[in-house]
Coordinates of C-alpha atoms in Angstrom, one line a residue:
Chain L
M1 CA 57.1 191.4 155.1
K2 CA 60.1 192.0 157.2
I3 CA 63.4 192.4 155.2
L4 CA 66.8 192.2 156.8
K5 CA 70.3 191.4 155.9
L6 CA 72.9 189.0 157.2
P7 CA 76.6 189.5 156.6
K8 CA 77.9 186.6 154.6
G9 CA 80.7 186.0 157.1
K10 CA 78.2 185.3 159.7
L11 CA 76.3 182.6 157.8
D12 CA 78.1 179.8 159.7
L13 CA 77.0 181.3 163.0
F14 CA 73.5 181.6 161.8
A15 CA 73.5 177.9 160.7
S16 CA 74.7 176.8 164.1
V17 CA 72.0 178.9 165.8
V18 CA 69.3 177.6 163.5
Q19 CA 69.9 174.0 164.5
Q20 CA 68.0 174.6 167.7
F21 CA 64.9 174.7 165.4
G22 CA 65.5 171.3 164.0
E23 CA 67.9 168.9 162.3
L24 CA 69.7 170.8 159.6
H25 CA 69.4 169.5 156.0
A26 CA 70.8 171.1 152.9
P27 CA 72.1 170.3 149.4
V28 CA 75.3 168.3 149.5
E29 CA 77.3 167.1 146.5
Q30 CA 77.0 163.5 145.3
D31 CA 79.2 162.6 142.3
G32 CA 78.7 165.9 140.6
K33 CA 75.0 166.1 141.4
Y34 CA 73.3 167.4 144.5
V35 CA 70.9 165.9 147.0
F36 CA 69.2 167.2 150.1
K37 CA 70.7 165.4 153.0
R38 CA 71.2 165.8 156.8
L39 CA 74.4 167.7 157.2
A40 CA 77.2 165.9 159.0
R41 CA 78.9 169.3 159.2
W42 CA 78.0 172.8 157.9
P43 CA 80.9 173.0 155.4
D44 CA 79.3 170.1 153.5
A45 CA 76.4 172.4 152.5
R46 CA 76.5 173.5 148.9
L47 CA 74.3 176.6 148.6
E48 CA 75.3 177.4 145.0
Y49 CA 73.9 174.3 143.4
D50 CA 71.9 173.8 140.2
R51 CA 69.2 171.4 141.3
T52 CA 69.0 168.4 143.6
I53 CA 68.2 165.0 142.0
L54 CA 65.0 164.7 144.1
P55 CA 63.1 167.8 145.1
P56 CA 62.3 168.6 148.7
K57 CA 59.0 166.8 148.0
K58 CA 60.7 163.7 149.5
Y59 CA 60.5 165.3 153.0
F60 CA 56.8 165.9 152.8
L61 CA 55.7 163.0 150.7
P62 CA 58.3 160.3 151.1
P63 CA 58.8 157.8 148.2
R64 CA 57.4 155.1 150.5
E65 CA 55.7 155.4 153.8
T66 CA 53.5 153.3 156.1
L67 CA 50.1 154.9 156.6
F68 CA 48.8 152.5 159.3
R69 CA 48.8 149.0 160.6
Y70 CA 45.6 147.0 160.8
R71 CA 44.5 143.8 162.5
P72 CA 41.0 142.3 162.1
G73 CA 38.9 142.9 165.2
E74 CA 41.3 145.6 166.4
G75 CA 40.9 148.2 163.7
F76 CA 43.9 150.2 162.6
V77 CA 46.6 152.3 164.2
P78 CA 47.9 155.2 162.1
S79 CA 51.7 155.4 161.7
T80 CA 53.2 158.4 163.3
D81 CA 56.9 157.5 162.7
G82 CA 58.9 160.6 162.0
L83 CA 55.9 162.9 161.7
D84 CA 57.0 165.0 164.6
Q85 CA 60.6 165.3 163.6
R86 CA 61.7 168.9 163.4
I87 CA 63.8 169.6 160.3
V88 CA 65.2 172.8 158.9
L89 CA 65.6 172.6 155.1
F90 CA 68.3 175.1 154.2
G91 CA 68.8 176.3 150.7
V92 CA 65.5 175.6 148.9
H93 CA 65.2 177.3 145.5
A94 CA 62.2 179.5 144.7
C95 CA 60.8 176.9 142.2
D96 CA 60.9 174.2 144.8
V97 CA 59.2 176.4 147.4
Y98 CA 56.6 177.2 144.8
A99 CA 56.1 173.5 144.1
I100 CA 55.5 172.9 147.8
N101 CA 52.9 175.6 147.8
I102 CA 51.3 173.7 144.9
L103 CA 51.4 170.5 146.9
D104 CA 49.8 172.4 149.8
Q105 CA 46.8 173.1 147.5
V106 CA 46.5 169.4 146.8
F107 CA 47.2 167.9 150.3
L108 CA 45.9 170.7 152.5
G109 CA 42.9 171.7 150.4
K110 CA 39.5 170.2 150.6
Y111 CA 40.8 166.9 151.9
K112 CA 43.6 167.3 154.4
D113 CA 46.3 164.7 154.4
P114 CA 47.3 164.3 158.0
Y115 CA 50.8 162.9 157.2
Y116 CA 51.6 165.7 154.8
Q117 CA 50.1 168.2 157.2
A118 CA 52.2 167.0 160.1
R119 CA 55.4 167.1 158.1
R120 CA 54.7 170.5 156.6
R121 CA 54.1 171.8 160.1
N122 CA 57.4 170.5 161.5
I123 CA 59.7 171.2 158.6
A124 CA 61.1 174.7 158.4
I125 CA 62.2 176.1 155.0
I126 CA 65.0 178.5 154.4
G127 CA 65.0 179.4 150.8
I128 CA 67.9 180.7 148.7
D129 CA 68.0 182.5 145.4
C130 CA 69.8 180.9 142.5
T131 CA 71.1 181.5 139.0
P132 CA 69.2 179.8 136.2
D133 CA 71.0 177.3 134.0
K134 CA 70.1 176.0 130.5
Q135 CA 67.3 173.8 131.7
C136 CA 65.6 176.3 134.0
F137 CA 62.3 177.8 132.9
C138 CA 60.8 178.7 136.2
R139 CA 60.4 182.3 135.2
S140 CA 58.2 181.3 132.3
M141 CA 56.2 179.2 134.8
R142 CA 56.0 182.2 137.2
A143 CA 57.8 180.3 139.8
D144 CA 61.1 182.1 139.9
F145 CA 60.0 184.1 142.9
V146 CA 57.9 183.1 145.9
D147 CA 56.3 185.4 148.4
H148 CA 55.1 182.7 150.8
G149 CA 55.7 179.1 151.8
F150 CA 59.1 179.7 153.4
D151 CA 60.2 180.8 156.8
L152 CA 63.2 182.7 155.6
F153 CA 64.4 183.4 152.1
F154 CA 68.0 184.5 151.3
Y155 CA 69.1 186.6 148.4
D156 CA 72.8 186.8 147.7
T157 CA 73.6 190.5 147.3
G158 CA 77.4 190.3 147.4
D159 CA 78.6 190.9 150.9
Y160 CA 75.3 190.1 152.4
Y161 CA 72.3 187.8 152.2
Q162 CA 69.2 189.8 152.1
A163 CA 66.6 187.9 154.0
L164 CA 62.8 187.9 153.6
V165 CA 61.1 186.8 156.8
G166 CA 58.1 184.7 155.8
T167 CA 56.7 183.4 159.0
A168 CA 56.7 183.9 162.8
L169 CA 59.1 180.9 163.0
G170 CA 61.4 182.7 160.6
D171 CA 61.2 185.7 162.8
D172 CA 62.1 183.5 165.8
M173 CA 65.1 182.3 164.0
V174 CA 66.3 185.8 163.4
L175 CA 65.7 186.8 167.0
A176 CA 67.5 183.6 168.3
T177 CA 70.6 184.9 166.6
G178 CA 70.7 188.0 168.8
N179 CA 71.9 190.8 166.5
L180 CA 73.4 188.9 163.6
F181 CA 70.8 190.4 161.2
E182 CA 70.9 194.1 160.3
P183 CA 68.4 196.5 158.8
V184 CA 68.6 197.2 155.1
G185 CA 69.6 200.6 153.7
P186 CA 69.3 202.2 150.2
A187 CA 72.5 200.5 148.9
D188 CA 71.1 197.1 149.9
I189 CA 67.9 197.8 148.0
D190 CA 69.9 198.7 144.9
A191 CA 71.9 195.6 145.3
Y192 CA 68.7 193.5 145.5
K193 CA 67.2 195.1 142.5
E194 CA 70.4 194.6 140.5
R195 CA 70.4 190.9 141.5
S196 CA 66.8 190.6 140.5
W197 CA 67.4 192.2 137.1
N198 CA 70.5 190.1 136.4
K199 CA 68.6 186.9 137.3
R200 CA 65.9 187.9 134.9
R201 CA 68.4 188.3 132.1
A202 CA 70.2 185.0 132.9
F203 CA 67.4 182.8 131.6
H204 CA 68.2 180.8 128.5
L205 CA 64.7 179.4 128.1
D206 CA 61.5 181.2 127.5
V207 CA 58.2 179.3 127.4
E208 CA 55.0 181.1 126.8
I209 CA 52.2 179.8 129.0
R210 CA 49.6 182.3 128.2
D211 CA 46.7 180.5 126.4
L212 CA 48.7 177.3 126.7
S213 CA 45.8 175.5 128.2
E214 CA 43.7 176.4 125.1
I215 CA 46.4 175.3 122.7
F216 CA 46.6 172.0 124.5
E217 CA 42.8 171.7 124.0
M218 CA 43.2 172.4 120.3
E219 CA 46.1 170.0 119.8
Y220 CA 44.6 167.0 121.5
E221 CA 44.9 165.0 118.3
S222 CA 48.4 166.3 117.4
G223 CA 50.9 163.8 116.0
I224 CA 53.3 164.9 118.7
W225 CA 51.8 162.6 121.2
D226 CA 52.4 159.5 119.1
Q227 CA 56.0 160.6 118.4
L228 CA 56.6 161.0 122.2
G229 CA 54.9 157.7 122.9
R230 CA 57.3 155.9 120.6
K231 CA 60.2 157.5 122.4
C232 CA 59.1 157.4 126.0
L233 CA 60.4 154.4 128.0
S234 CA 57.7 154.8 130.6
C235 CA 60.5 154.6 133.2
G236 CA 58.8 157.1 135.4
S237 CA 62.0 159.1 136.1
C238 CA 60.3 162.4 135.2
S239 CA 57.5 161.8 137.8
M240 CA 59.9 160.7 140.5
V241 CA 62.0 163.8 140.2
C242 CA 59.1 166.2 139.6
P243 CA 58.5 168.5 142.6
T244 CA 54.7 168.5 141.9
C245 CA 53.9 164.9 140.8
Y246 CA 51.9 163.8 143.7
C247 CA 50.3 160.5 142.5
Y248 CA 50.7 157.7 144.9
D249 CA 49.8 154.0 144.9
V250 CA 48.4 152.3 148.0
S251 CA 49.1 148.7 148.8
D252 CA 48.6 146.3 151.7
D253 CA 51.5 144.2 153.0
V254 CA 49.8 141.3 154.6
E255 CA 51.5 139.5 157.4
L256 CA 52.3 135.8 156.9
G257 CA 49.4 133.7 158.2
S258 CA 46.9 136.4 159.1
R259 CA 44.8 139.1 157.6
A260 CA 46.6 141.7 159.5
G261 CA 49.2 143.9 157.9
K262 CA 50.3 147.4 157.0
R263 CA 49.1 149.8 154.4
T264 CA 51.8 151.7 152.5
R265 CA 51.8 154.3 149.9
S266 CA 54.5 154.9 147.4
W267 CA 55.1 157.3 144.6
D268 CA 53.3 156.4 141.4
S269 CA 53.4 157.7 137.8
C270 CA 50.8 158.1 135.1
L271 CA 53.4 156.7 132.7
Y272 CA 53.2 153.2 134.2
F273 CA 51.1 150.6 132.3
N274 CA 48.9 149.9 135.3
H275 CA 48.2 153.5 136.3
A276 CA 44.8 153.5 134.6
L277 CA 44.2 149.8 134.9
V278 CA 41.0 149.0 136.8
A279 CA 39.5 145.9 138.3
S280 CA 37.6 144.8 135.2
G281 CA 40.8 144.6 133.3
E282 CA 40.0 147.8 131.4
N283 CA 42.9 150.1 130.9
F284 CA 42.0 153.7 130.1
R285 CA 45.5 154.5 128.9
R286 CA 46.9 151.4 127.5
D287 CA 49.0 153.1 124.8
R288 CA 52.2 154.7 125.9
A289 CA 51.4 157.7 123.8
S290 CA 48.1 158.3 125.7
R291 CA 50.0 158.1 129.0
I292 CA 52.7 160.6 128.2
K293 CA 50.0 162.8 126.7
F294 CA 48.1 162.6 129.9
R295 CA 51.1 163.7 131.9
F296 CA 51.5 166.8 129.8
Y297 CA 47.7 167.5 129.9
H298 CA 47.5 167.1 133.6
K299 CA 50.4 169.5 134.3
Q300 CA 49.6 172.1 131.7
R301 CA 45.9 172.0 131.3
G302 CA 44.0 169.9 133.9
F303 CA 45.7 171.5 136.8
V304 CA 45.0 175.0 135.3
A305 CA 41.3 174.2 135.2
E306 CA 41.3 173.0 138.8
Y307 CA 43.8 175.3 140.5
G308 CA 44.2 178.2 138.1
R309 CA 47.8 177.6 137.0
P310 CA 50.0 174.9 135.6
S311 CA 51.4 172.5 138.1
C312 CA 54.8 172.7 136.3
V313 CA 57.2 175.1 138.0
G314 CA 60.0 174.9 135.3
C315 CA 62.6 173.4 137.6
G316 CA 64.1 171.4 134.6
R317 CA 64.4 168.1 136.6
C318 CA 62.3 166.1 134.2
V319 CA 64.5 167.3 131.3
S320 CA 67.7 166.3 133.0
A321 CA 66.3 163.0 134.2
C322 CA 64.8 161.7 130.9
P323 CA 67.1 159.1 129.4
V324 CA 65.6 159.8 125.9
N325 CA 65.7 163.6 126.1
I326 CA 62.0 164.3 126.2
D327 CA 62.1 168.0 127.0
T328 CA 59.1 169.7 128.4
A329 CA 60.0 173.2 127.2
Q330 CA 60.6 171.9 123.7
V331 CA 57.3 170.0 123.6
I332 CA 55.5 173.2 124.6
D333 CA 57.4 175.1 122.0
R334 CA 56.6 172.6 119.3
L335 CA 52.9 172.7 120.2
R336 CA 52.8 176.4 119.9
R337 CA 54.7 176.7 116.6
V338 CA 52.6 177.1 113.4
E339 CA 55.0 175.2 111.2
D340 CA 54.7 172.1 113.3
V341 CA 51.0 171.8 112.8
G342 CA 51.8 169.7 109.8
S343 CA 52.7 166.9 112.1
R344 CA 49.1 166.4 112.9
Chain R
M1 CA 41.2 124.1 158.0
S2 CA 44.0 121.8 156.8
K3 CA 47.2 123.4 155.7
P4 CA 47.7 123.8 152.0
K5 CA 50.0 121.2 150.5
V6 CA 53.0 122.7 148.8
G7 CA 55.7 121.4 146.6
I8 CA 59.0 123.2 145.7
F9 CA 60.9 122.0 142.7
G10 CA 63.9 122.8 140.6
L11 CA 64.3 122.1 136.9
T12 CA 67.5 123.1 135.1
G13 CA 69.0 126.1 137.0
C14 CA 71.4 127.0 139.8
A15 CA 69.0 126.2 142.6
G16 CA 69.5 129.8 143.8
D17 CA 65.8 130.4 144.2
Q18 CA 65.2 127.3 146.3
L19 CA 68.2 128.4 148.3
A20 CA 66.6 131.8 148.8
I21 CA 63.6 130.1 150.3
L22 CA 65.8 128.0 152.7
N23 CA 67.6 131.3 153.5
C24 CA 64.4 132.6 155.0
E25 CA 65.9 131.1 158.2
D26 CA 64.0 133.0 160.9
R27 CA 60.7 132.7 159.0
L28 CA 60.9 129.0 158.2
L29 CA 59.1 127.8 161.3
D30 CA 56.3 130.4 160.7
L31 CA 56.1 129.0 157.2
V32 CA 55.8 125.3 158.0
A33 CA 53.2 126.2 160.7
L34 CA 51.1 127.5 157.8
I35 CA 51.9 125.3 154.9
D36 CA 52.5 121.6 154.6
I37 CA 55.6 121.2 152.5
R38 CA 55.1 117.7 151.0
D39 CA 57.7 117.6 148.3
F40 CA 60.9 119.7 148.3
P41 CA 63.6 117.5 146.9
M42 CA 66.4 120.0 147.5
A43 CA 65.6 120.2 151.2
S44 CA 64.6 116.6 151.9
S45 CA 64.9 113.4 149.9
D46 CA 61.8 111.7 151.5
G47 CA 59.1 113.9 150.0
N48 CA 55.8 112.5 148.7
Q49 CA 56.3 112.5 145.0
E50 CA 52.7 111.5 144.1
C51 CA 50.2 113.5 146.2
A52 CA 48.1 116.3 144.9
L53 CA 49.4 119.8 145.7
D54 CA 47.6 123.0 146.3
I55 CA 50.6 125.1 145.3
A56 CA 53.7 124.1 143.3
M57 CA 56.6 126.4 143.0
V58 CA 59.0 125.6 140.2
E59 CA 62.5 127.0 139.6
G60 CA 64.7 126.7 136.5
A61 CA 64.2 126.5 132.8
V62 CA 63.1 123.5 130.7
V63 CA 66.3 122.4 129.0
T64 CA 65.7 118.6 128.7
M65 CA 62.8 116.4 127.8
R66 CA 63.1 115.1 131.3
D67 CA 62.5 118.6 132.6
A68 CA 59.4 118.9 130.4
R69 CA 58.0 115.6 131.6
R70 CA 58.6 116.6 135.2
L71 CA 57.0 120.0 134.7
R72 CA 53.9 118.4 133.1
A73 CA 53.7 116.0 136.0
I74 CA 54.0 118.8 138.5
R75 CA 51.3 120.8 136.7
Q76 CA 49.0 117.8 136.7
R77 CA 49.2 117.3 140.4
S78 CA 49.0 121.0 141.4
A79 CA 46.1 123.5 141.6
T80 CA 48.3 126.5 141.4
L81 CA 51.7 126.7 139.7
V82 CA 54.1 129.5 140.5
A83 CA 57.2 130.1 138.4
L84 CA 60.1 130.9 140.6
G85 CA 63.0 133.1 139.4
T86 CA 64.0 134.5 136.0
C87 CA 64.9 131.2 134.4
A88 CA 61.4 129.8 135.1
V89 CA 59.7 133.1 134.1
W90 CA 61.8 134.2 131.2
G91 CA 64.1 131.3 130.2
G92 CA 67.0 133.0 131.9
V93 CA 70.7 132.4 131.2
A94 CA 70.1 128.9 129.8
A95 CA 67.9 130.2 127.0
M96 CA 70.5 132.9 126.0
D97 CA 71.5 131.0 122.8
R98 CA 68.5 128.9 122.3
D99 CA 68.2 129.8 118.7
L100 CA 71.6 128.3 117.8
D101 CA 71.9 124.8 116.4
R102 CA 71.6 122.5 119.4
A103 CA 73.4 119.6 117.9
K104 CA 76.4 121.8 117.0
L105 CA 76.4 123.3 120.5
L106 CA 76.4 119.8 122.1
E107 CA 79.2 118.7 119.9
E108 CA 81.2 121.8 120.7
V109 CA 80.9 121.2 124.5
Y110 CA 80.7 117.4 124.8
G111 CA 82.3 116.1 121.6
E112 CA 81.0 112.8 120.3
L113 CA 79.2 112.1 123.6
G114 CA 77.0 115.0 123.1
K115 CA 74.8 113.2 120.6
E116 CA 73.5 110.9 123.4
Y117 CA 72.4 113.8 125.6
D118 CA 68.9 114.7 126.4
S119 CA 69.0 118.4 125.6
C120 CA 66.5 120.8 123.9
P121 CA 66.5 124.6 123.4
A122 CA 65.8 126.1 126.8
R123 CA 62.2 127.3 127.4
A124 CA 60.4 129.2 130.2
L125 CA 57.7 127.3 132.1
H126 CA 54.8 129.2 130.4
E127 CA 56.0 127.8 127.0
I128 CA 55.2 124.3 128.2
V129 CA 52.4 124.6 130.8
K130 CA 49.9 127.1 132.2
V131 CA 51.6 129.3 134.8
D132 CA 49.4 131.0 137.4
H133 CA 51.9 133.4 139.0
N134 CA 55.4 134.6 138.4
I135 CA 58.0 135.6 141.0
T136 CA 60.9 136.8 139.0
G137 CA 64.4 137.6 140.1
C138 CA 67.9 136.2 139.9
P139 CA 67.6 135.0 142.5
I140 CA 64.1 135.9 143.8
E141 CA 63.9 138.2 146.7
K142 CA 63.1 136.4 150.0
E143 CA 60.5 139.0 150.9
H144 CA 58.7 138.5 147.5
F145 CA 58.5 134.8 148.2
L146 CA 57.1 135.3 151.8
A147 CA 54.7 138.0 150.5
A148 CA 53.5 135.7 147.8
V149 CA 52.8 132.9 150.3
A150 CA 51.0 135.3 152.5
S151 CA 48.8 136.5 149.6
L152 CA 48.1 133.0 148.3
L153 CA 47.1 131.8 151.7
N154 CA 44.5 134.6 151.7
G155 CA 43.4 133.7 148.3
D156 CA 44.9 136.9 146.8
P157 CA 47.1 136.9 143.7
P158 CA 50.6 138.1 144.6
L159 CA 51.3 141.6 143.2
Y160 CA 54.5 142.8 141.8
P161 CA 55.8 146.1 140.4
A162 CA 54.7 147.1 136.9
Y163 CA 57.4 149.8 136.8
P164 CA 61.1 149.6 135.9
V165 CA 64.2 149.7 138.0
C166 CA 64.6 153.4 137.2
T167 CA 61.7 154.1 139.5
E168 CA 63.3 152.6 142.5
C169 CA 66.7 154.0 141.5
R170 CA 65.3 157.5 141.4
M171 CA 63.5 156.9 144.7
R172 CA 66.9 156.2 146.2
E173 CA 68.2 159.4 144.6
N174 CA 71.1 157.6 142.9
N175 CA 73.1 159.3 140.1
C176 CA 72.0 158.0 136.8
L177 CA 74.5 155.6 135.3
L178 CA 72.9 155.8 131.9
I179 CA 72.6 159.5 131.5
E180 CA 75.6 160.8 133.6
R181 CA 78.1 158.0 132.9
G182 CA 76.9 156.7 129.6
E183 CA 76.8 153.1 130.9
L184 CA 74.8 150.3 129.3
C185 CA 72.2 150.2 132.1
C186 CA 69.1 148.2 131.5
G187 CA 67.2 150.0 134.3
P188 CA 64.5 151.6 132.0
I189 CA 63.3 148.3 130.6
T190 CA 63.9 145.9 133.6
V191 CA 61.1 145.2 136.1
A192 CA 61.7 146.7 139.6
G193 CA 61.5 144.9 142.9
C194 CA 65.2 144.8 143.7
D195 CA 65.2 148.3 145.1
A196 CA 67.9 149.2 142.4
R197 CA 70.4 147.1 144.3
C198 CA 73.1 147.3 141.6
P199 CA 72.8 150.9 140.5
Q200 CA 72.9 151.8 144.1
L201 CA 76.4 150.3 144.1
R202 CA 77.2 152.0 140.8
I203 CA 76.9 148.8 138.9
P204 CA 74.7 149.2 135.8
C205 CA 71.5 147.1 135.7
V206 CA 72.0 143.9 133.7
G207 CA 68.3 143.2 133.5
C208 CA 68.4 140.0 135.7
R209 CA 64.8 140.4 136.7
G210 CA 63.5 140.4 133.1
P211 CA 61.5 143.0 131.2
V212 CA 59.0 145.4 132.8
T213 CA 55.3 145.2 131.6
D214 CA 55.0 147.2 128.4
A215 CA 58.8 147.8 128.1
N216 CA 59.9 149.9 125.1
P217 CA 62.9 147.9 123.8
A218 CA 62.9 149.8 120.4
S219 CA 63.4 153.1 122.1
A220 CA 65.9 151.6 124.5
L221 CA 67.9 150.1 121.6
A222 CA 68.0 153.4 119.8
L223 CA 69.2 155.1 123.1
F224 CA 71.9 152.5 123.7
E225 CA 73.1 152.9 120.1
E226 CA 73.2 156.6 120.5
K227 CA 75.4 156.1 123.6
G228 CA 77.8 154.4 121.3
F229 CA 77.2 150.7 122.1
D230 CA 77.0 148.4 119.1
R231 CA 74.0 146.2 118.4
E232 CA 75.8 143.0 119.1
R233 CA 76.8 144.1 122.6
I234 CA 73.3 145.4 123.3
W235 CA 71.7 142.3 122.1
A236 CA 74.1 140.1 124.2
R237 CA 73.1 142.1 127.3
L238 CA 69.4 142.0 126.6
R239 CA 69.1 138.3 125.9
T240 CA 71.3 137.2 128.9
F241 CA 68.5 136.9 131.3
A242 CA 65.3 137.2 129.3
P243 CA 65.6 136.0 125.7
V244 CA 61.9 135.1 125.8
G245 CA 61.0 138.7 126.8
V246 CA 63.2 140.3 124.2
A247 CA 61.9 138.1 121.4
S248 CA 58.3 138.7 122.2

């Protein structure tokens, strides 16, 4: 991997050059929170942000999208709206890049999702390093660092951004700037290592995920799930803001007076009453407790069995978005603690 | 195939749902090309008040014995009955104080004359007759009405969200009024379908669409109390639009 550095003073220049690769989107402030948005002007970008309300998932798997239009006798026409739009996402944190890599496994694995695939191809990612806050546990989830899934990744080392070049496109971006980027020397390497060390020490939360899958297996009947079920509002906020929740619902909007229409998909959540409701009227997860339990099991156990790691990246969004303070890190901690076994 | 015969009626309410139908201006001609609107007193005074109907859509709550009689008569002449709007589905604003002493209320408002009035505690349609489908909202969304007609014409039941306003609010990436500003926002227990119109404008959800399927009012109540709202205020907010839903 190529490693270069960009003088901080030249970031504006870099941002203006990089726009030739697509529409520039970055975190901007919205009433004290942050959202990824198309930049009206570069100074609106907030590269030192905690977390955006929605993860970059919204660019690859929009909350609602039309898949195709259909008409009896004519078949269907896939929707291609916006799929070829070139976007540069500037300022994506490591956990969010990691989450996109997880989504890649789901949408670009055995069954390729053409909509996701097109967007993934056309959206460039420039990552940026961050400082963990009280809700971050990405390090515990091994998602505090990514080695792929981005085109460029910037580390703030004081006077410079040290840049990892992840793809040929990232390299093209570097080349397009002429000689803005410089080679790194021993002092830069030290600066990087110091930053890396400091970040490691900045975490407030530490969640142990080794053998977690097995502990989940053992605690299937734990009283914790009923307690959470009584508290959970089934509002679905945690799923909406989760960078790796990929469940979607598919529905047909029929045109008035015909059997033609359009098929849309929209974000879904396993916390909704009808998520496991099937045609016979049977509901496999009628109780709220079984639904929130399912969400934890899918993230921390089911996904491990299928893909070899939890699908949680420790971004902390579900914690900050839960109206009743259900805290993923705390739940895992409680499950692990011996003294809490009494709750069974 | 002959066009399905449809009737659109209002019991006690503000007529806002019927108005929402009339406001489908650019779709009205498409609509009457597909359905035969036989009886729609708010739109035309010379409807057929007797004929059998394939679909009846009824707005408003049952607040008088006359409402109840009308509703039963509509039910009797209709194959499918659709409750239109929050009042019809959940009792709505009229049912807010339905547990209070009716005679006392009548006297308070109308004095001596009140005794003569035909007035009973407000009820949702399903408390009087069998209701086949519900289109909730205060008022209903035009798009939901049109989609319901499209589905019914195809013999499909209309489908509505089984998730709360929070879902749509998060999809729109709004700041959370409940968590960030400590406002009494009913988003977590109110059924979606409005695309979080109010929170989008930083106005907390008042629950005008009624409760979501499998709402968790006990946890919501505890949450609101924790935010510093007293029970009376919370109760007043929750029963404003859907006293039937809150009581159940």
